[in-house]
Amino acid sequence: MIRELDPGKVALDFGPTQMIIQVFGNGASSSVAIEAAVYASKLVGELAEFKLLAARPQQEILTVDGLPDVLQRMIEAVKISGDTDLTPMAAVAGTLSDMTADWLFARGVAKVIVNNGGDIAIRLSGAERAVIGIAPALGAMPSHVLDIGAADGIGGVTTSGSGGRSFTKGIATAATVLAKTASIADACATSIGNATFSPHPAIRMVQAETIDPLTDLVGHLVVQDVGELPQETIQAALENGWRRGKQLWDQDIIKGCVIFIGHSGVMLPEGLATPLRNKN
């Protein structure tokens, strides 16, 4: 289903994809946003034909010949992340956002924001800017904001963590990553989110397939429940996530990250995002 929400703002609800497409400035119109939503739904349909392959470990995909562009980009993104535990599905939402945003940008739209369930692709031209809110957990109000310009080289802002649509091996309530594309940010957010773990009896781990027999993480332990944790466990998990983020940042794979476990958080680099002040 495709719905116009406001002028230049369109919602796509198609299978597992819930996407908001927004266009601004030169070349922007509801009609072009609707065309982009049709294009995005086509990508989802192409990927559905290869869903079993997309769920396989990346090491088992020996060639990309004959695969649709959307799946090729997903495979490339997880390989760039360097995390061999990830399947191409770790980059699916970000890749769909990227390709939809690229389709619009190629048609001369000055500013594009495509939000696919929290995995956001941004395309900016000239002096255009985008302000993106960062929340410490799914459904929470933003606690920080990012002000992004075309010269910053940031094309993707994506979030992974507990409470989302995918499984996680960590306890981050939100691991938000900035990168040059949303597909790379998506894969790296998954990797950083997975790294936010520190053993504690209040963390319940189960085999992924016991929750979802169709998961792409068969044989992997994932977090099912998290009880009350001492601050030292939270801090250790945040430090583990930060270290993984630092590896990716040092390699210039990501532009930065913000990681939360509840009300506790870390940021790389320091000052990356601006805190929102309570008006009261």
C-alpha positions as a printed NumPy array, in Angstrom:
array([[  0.   ,   0.   ,   0.   ],
       [  1.249,   3.467,  -0.911],
       [ -0.224,   6.523,   0.818],
       [  0.493,  10.22 ,   0.553],
       [  0.874,  11.56 ,   4.104],
       [  1.694,  15.172,   3.233],
       [  2.946,  16.978,   0.139],
       [  6.244,  15.304,  -0.721],
       [  5.851,  12.652,   1.983],
       [  4.738,   9.113,   1.128],
       [  4.385,   5.884,   3.134],
       [  5.014,   2.436,   1.672],
       [  3.665,  -0.616,   3.514],
       [  4.583,  -3.674,   1.476],
       [  5.259,  -7.055,   3.071],
       [  7.963,  -6.619,   5.722],
       [  8.789,  -3.097,   4.514],
       [  7.392,  -0.004,   6.219],
       [  9.075,   2.948,   4.557],
       [  8.601,   6.72 ,   4.734],
       [  9.865,   8.642,   1.706],
       [ 10.321,  12.42 ,   1.959],
       [ 11.492,  14.777,  -0.771],
       [ 12.308,  18.482,  -0.524],
       [ 13.466,  21.356,  -2.701],
       [ 14.122,  21.259,  -6.421],
       [ 12.518,  18.296,  -8.18 ],
       [ 10.423,  17.35 ,  -5.147],
       [  6.779,  16.358,  -5.493],
       [  4.377,  13.774,  -4.155],
       [  4.197,  12.169,  -7.586],
       [  7.943,  11.466,  -7.735],
       [  7.854,  10.136,  -4.151],
       [  5.025,   7.795,  -5.148],
       [  7.052,   6.609,  -8.144],
       [  9.946,   5.924,  -5.765],
       [  7.649,   3.87 ,  -3.514],
       [  6.631,   1.784,  -6.536],
       [ 10.324,   1.29 ,  -7.313],
       [ 11.033,   0.251,  -3.7  ],
       [  8.216,  -2.31 ,  -3.783],
       [  9.733,  -3.731,  -6.972],
       [ 13.066,  -4.142,  -5.169],
       [ 11.337,  -5.997,  -2.331],
       [  9.719,  -8.309,  -4.871],
       [ 13.059,  -9.007,  -6.566],
       [ 14.687,  -9.804,  -3.247],
       [ 11.836, -12.109,  -2.191],
       [ 12.793, -14.497,  -5.001],
       [ 16.23 , -14.888,  -3.399],
       [ 15.232, -14.822,   0.281],
       [ 16.77 , -18.214,   1.067],
       [ 20.1  , -17.219,  -0.45 ],
       [ 20.022, -13.86 ,   1.344],
       [ 19.69 , -15.694,   4.663],
       [ 22.762, -17.857,   4.112],
       [ 26.131, -17.089,   5.723],
       [ 28.068, -14.692,   3.517],
       [ 30.945, -17.169,   3.2  ],
       [ 28.626, -19.618,   1.412],
       [ 27.745, -17.136,  -1.339],
       [ 30.593, -17.752,  -3.735],
       [ 29.43 , -15.577,  -6.634],
       [ 27.091, -12.655,  -7.161],
       [ 26.625, -13.391, -10.856],
       [ 22.963, -13.358, -11.762],
       [ 21.856, -11.898,  -8.445],
       [ 19.688,  -8.75 ,  -8.345],
       [ 21.469,  -5.499,  -7.589],
       [ 19.709,  -5.181,  -4.23 ],
       [ 21.157,  -8.485,  -3.009],
       [ 24.595,  -7.727,  -4.434],
       [ 24.666,  -4.491,  -2.425],
       [ 23.593,  -6.302,   0.743],
       [ 26.406,  -8.824,   0.299],
       [ 28.943,  -6.074,  -0.322],
       [ 27.832,  -4.167,   2.795],
       [ 28.242,  -7.104,   5.185],
       [ 31.63 ,  -7.879,   3.689],
       [ 32.739,  -4.264,   4.169],
       [ 31.717,  -4.505,   7.837],
       [ 34.262,  -7.281,   8.315],
       [ 31.86 ,  -9.189,  10.569],
       [ 31.734, -12.742,   9.232],
       [ 28.805, -13.64 ,  11.513],
       [ 26.488, -11.418,   9.476],
       [ 24.318, -12.693,   6.659],
       [ 23.281, -10.322,   3.858],
       [ 19.986,  -9.816,   5.704],
       [ 21.897,  -7.634,   8.183],
       [ 21.928,  -4.919,   5.509],
       [ 18.503,  -5.392,   3.904],
       [ 16.653,  -2.37 ,   5.315],
       [ 19.521,   0.033,   4.759],
       [ 20.079,  -1.203,   1.213],
       [ 16.424,  -0.687,   0.295],
       [ 16.632,   2.828,   1.741],
       [ 19.82 ,   3.538,  -0.212],
       [ 18.515,   2.356,  -3.547],
       [ 15.243,   4.26 ,  -3.152],
       [ 17.094,   7.443,  -2.182],
       [ 19.547,   7.019,  -5.065],
       [ 16.633,   6.592,  -7.498],
       [ 15.176,   9.918,  -6.364],
       [ 18.493,  11.771,  -6.242],
       [ 19.299,  10.663,  -9.793],
       [ 16.082,  12.393, -10.879],
       [ 17.247,  15.723,  -9.561],
       [ 15.534,  15.87 ,  -6.162],
       [ 17.588,  18.245,  -4.007],
       [ 16.986,  16.583,  -0.634],
       [ 15.849,  13.024,   0.036],
       [ 15.212,  11.222,   3.315],
       [ 14.111,   7.58 ,   3.195],
       [ 13.324,   5.992,   6.553],
       [ 12.892,   2.224,   6.382],
       [ 11.941,   1.229,   9.926],
       [ 14.673,   3.396,  11.457],
       [ 17.308,   2.689,   8.805],
       [ 17.629,   6.064,   7.088],
       [ 19.21 ,   7.024,   3.773],
       [ 19.975,  10.723,   3.263],
       [ 20.857,  12.446,   0.002],
       [ 21.666,  16.163,   0.054],
       [ 22.761,  18.582,  -2.638],
       [ 24.3  ,  22.03 ,  -2.369],
       [ 23.51 ,  23.757,   0.919],
       [ 20.753,  21.336,   1.922],
       [ 20.923,  19.957,   5.477],
       [ 19.119,  17.253,   7.424],
       [ 18.465,  17.07 ,  11.16 ],
       [ 18.077,  13.509,  12.452],
       [ 16.922,  12.588,  15.948],
       [ 18.621,   9.815,  17.932],
       [ 16.576,   7.951,  20.543],
       [ 17.98 ,   5.752,  23.335],
       [ 15.465,   2.961,  22.671],
       [ 12.739,   1.841,  20.293],
       [  9.699,   4.079,  20.715],
       [ 11.503,   6.566,  22.951],
       [ 11.682,  10.28 ,  22.271],
       [ 14.969,  11.521,  20.748],
       [ 17.605,  12.507,  23.28 ],
       [ 20.161,  13.794,  20.739],
       [ 20.194,  15.23 ,  17.235],
       [ 22.559,  15.108,  14.282],
       [ 22.867,  18.062,  11.915],
       [ 24.138,  16.71 ,   8.586],
       [ 25.289,  18.615,   5.509],
       [ 26.156,  17.46 ,   2.005],
       [ 29.887,  17.886,   2.681],
       [ 29.835,  15.528,   5.688],
       [ 29.868,  12.403,   3.52 ],
       [ 27.055,  10.783,   5.521],
       [ 24.454,   8.967,   3.45 ],
       [ 23.098,   6.616,   6.085],
       [ 22.018,   6.761,   9.732],
       [ 20.759,   3.4  ,  10.986],
       [ 19.916,   1.837,  14.334],
       [ 20.097,  -1.697,  15.695],
       [ 19.31 ,  -3.053,  19.139],
       [ 16.8  ,  -4.819,  21.338],
       [ 13.117,  -4.42 ,  20.61 ],
       [ 13.577,  -4.061,  16.862],
       [ 12.474,  -6.291,  14.017],
       [ 15.655,  -8.38 ,  14.032],
       [ 17.436, -10.49 ,  16.612],
       [ 20.478,  -9.164,  18.457],
       [ 23.308, -10.82 ,  20.347],
       [ 23.859,  -7.761,  22.521],
       [ 21.954,  -5.735,  25.068],
       [ 22.083,  -2.293,  23.438],
       [ 18.681,  -0.65 ,  23.415],
       [ 19.971,   1.392,  20.471],
       [ 23.194,   1.31 ,  18.471],
       [ 23.038,   4.134,  15.923],
       [ 25.69 ,   4.278,  13.205],
       [ 26.61 ,   6.909,  10.605],
       [ 28.263,   5.87 ,   7.349],
       [ 28.552,   6.922,   3.734],
       [ 25.657,   4.616,   2.833],
       [ 22.708,   3.238,   4.772],
       [ 23.6  ,  -0.316,   3.724],
       [ 27.045,  -0.093,   5.345],
       [ 25.597,   1.687,   8.381],
       [ 22.952,  -1.037,   8.727],
       [ 25.477,  -3.888,   8.686],
       [ 27.81 ,  -2.065,  11.083],
       [ 24.978,  -1.137,  13.465],
       [ 24.102,  -4.822,  13.671],
       [ 27.737,  -5.699,  14.363],
       [ 28.14 ,  -3.015,  17.038],
       [ 24.808,  -3.909,  18.627],
       [ 25.892,  -7.548,  18.795],
       [ 29.123,  -6.518,  20.503],
       [ 27.313,  -4.824,  23.404],
       [ 27.328,  -7.873,  25.607],
       [ 28.662,  -8.702,  29.041],
       [ 27.645, -11.947,  30.781],
       [ 25.086, -11.724,  33.568],
       [ 22.409, -14.15 ,  34.897],
       [ 19.707, -11.574,  34.113],
       [ 20.445, -11.871,  30.384],
       [ 18.607, -14.803,  28.839],
       [ 20.091, -16.204,  25.624],
       [ 18.378, -18.733,  23.345],
       [ 18.982, -20.291,  19.959],
       [ 17.516, -17.964,  17.338],
       [ 15.579, -20.725,  15.592],
       [ 13.635, -21.53 ,  18.761],
       [ 11.999, -18.117,  18.419],
       [ 11.774, -17.992,  14.625],
       [ 12.291, -21.184,  12.603],
       [ 12.836, -19.026,   9.469],
       [ 15.608, -16.905,  10.972],
       [ 18.869, -16.304,   9.102],
       [ 20.719, -16.918,  12.395],
       [ 20.207, -20.657,  12.803],
       [ 22.628, -21.971,  15.421],
       [ 23.331, -18.52 ,  16.883],
       [ 22.539, -17.498,  20.442],
       [ 20.479, -14.298,  20.625],
       [ 19.152, -12.242,  23.502],
       [ 15.553, -13.026,  24.422],
       [ 15.139, -11.187,  27.716],
       [ 17.145,  -8.752,  29.818],
       [ 16.357,  -8.278,  33.489],
       [ 17.726,  -5.698,  35.874],
       [ 21.466,  -5.287,  35.423],
       [ 24.117,  -3.737,  37.659],
       [ 25.799,  -0.628,  36.289],
       [ 29.136,  -2.409,  35.954],
       [ 27.607,  -4.942,  33.524],
       [ 26.01 ,  -2.153,  31.517],
       [ 29.277,  -0.238,  31.403],
       [ 31.243,  -3.312,  30.314],
       [ 28.751,  -3.985,  27.51 ],
       [ 28.919,  -0.352,  26.358],
       [ 32.704,  -0.491,  26.318],
       [ 32.605,  -3.648,  24.2  ],
       [ 30.307,  -1.928,  21.714],
       [ 32.487,   1.189,  21.702],
       [ 35.592,  -0.886,  20.961],
       [ 33.873,  -2.514,  17.996],
       [ 32.777,   0.907,  16.789],
       [ 36.329,   2.208,  17.174],
       [ 37.646,  -0.598,  14.967],
       [ 35.223,   0.392,  12.219],
       [ 35.876,   4.121,  12.721],
       [ 39.662,   3.672,  12.579],
       [ 39.212,   1.896,   9.227],
       [ 37.003,   4.771,   7.967],
       [ 34.139,   2.324,   7.451],
       [ 31.815,   4.363,   9.663],
       [ 31.631,   8.085,  10.407],
       [ 30.632,   7.574,  14.039],
       [ 28.225,   5.864,  16.397],
       [ 26.042,   6.46 ,  19.448],
       [ 25.275,   3.47 ,  21.69 ],
       [ 22.684,   3.28 ,  24.455],
       [ 21.752,   0.728,  27.073],
       [ 18.779,   2.319,  28.73 ],
       [ 19.793,   5.731,  30.042],
       [ 23.519,   5.01 ,  29.775],
       [ 25.373,   5.745,  26.567],
       [ 28.672,   6.276,  24.774],
       [ 29.514,   8.231,  21.639],
       [ 32.236,   8.083,  18.995],
       [ 33.662,  10.588,  18.264],
       [ 32.857,  12.61 ,  21.355],
       [ 30.45 ,  15.42 ,  20.53 ],
       [ 29.114,  13.662,  17.416],
       [ 25.493,  14.3  ,  18.396],
       [ 24.006,  17.256,  20.247],
       [ 21.922,  16.505,  23.362],
       [ 18.408,  17.863,  23.48 ],
       [ 17.885,  19.984,  26.572],
       [ 14.801,  19.576,  28.691],
       [ 12.857,  22.815,  28.356],
       [ 11.641,  22.476,  31.91 ]])
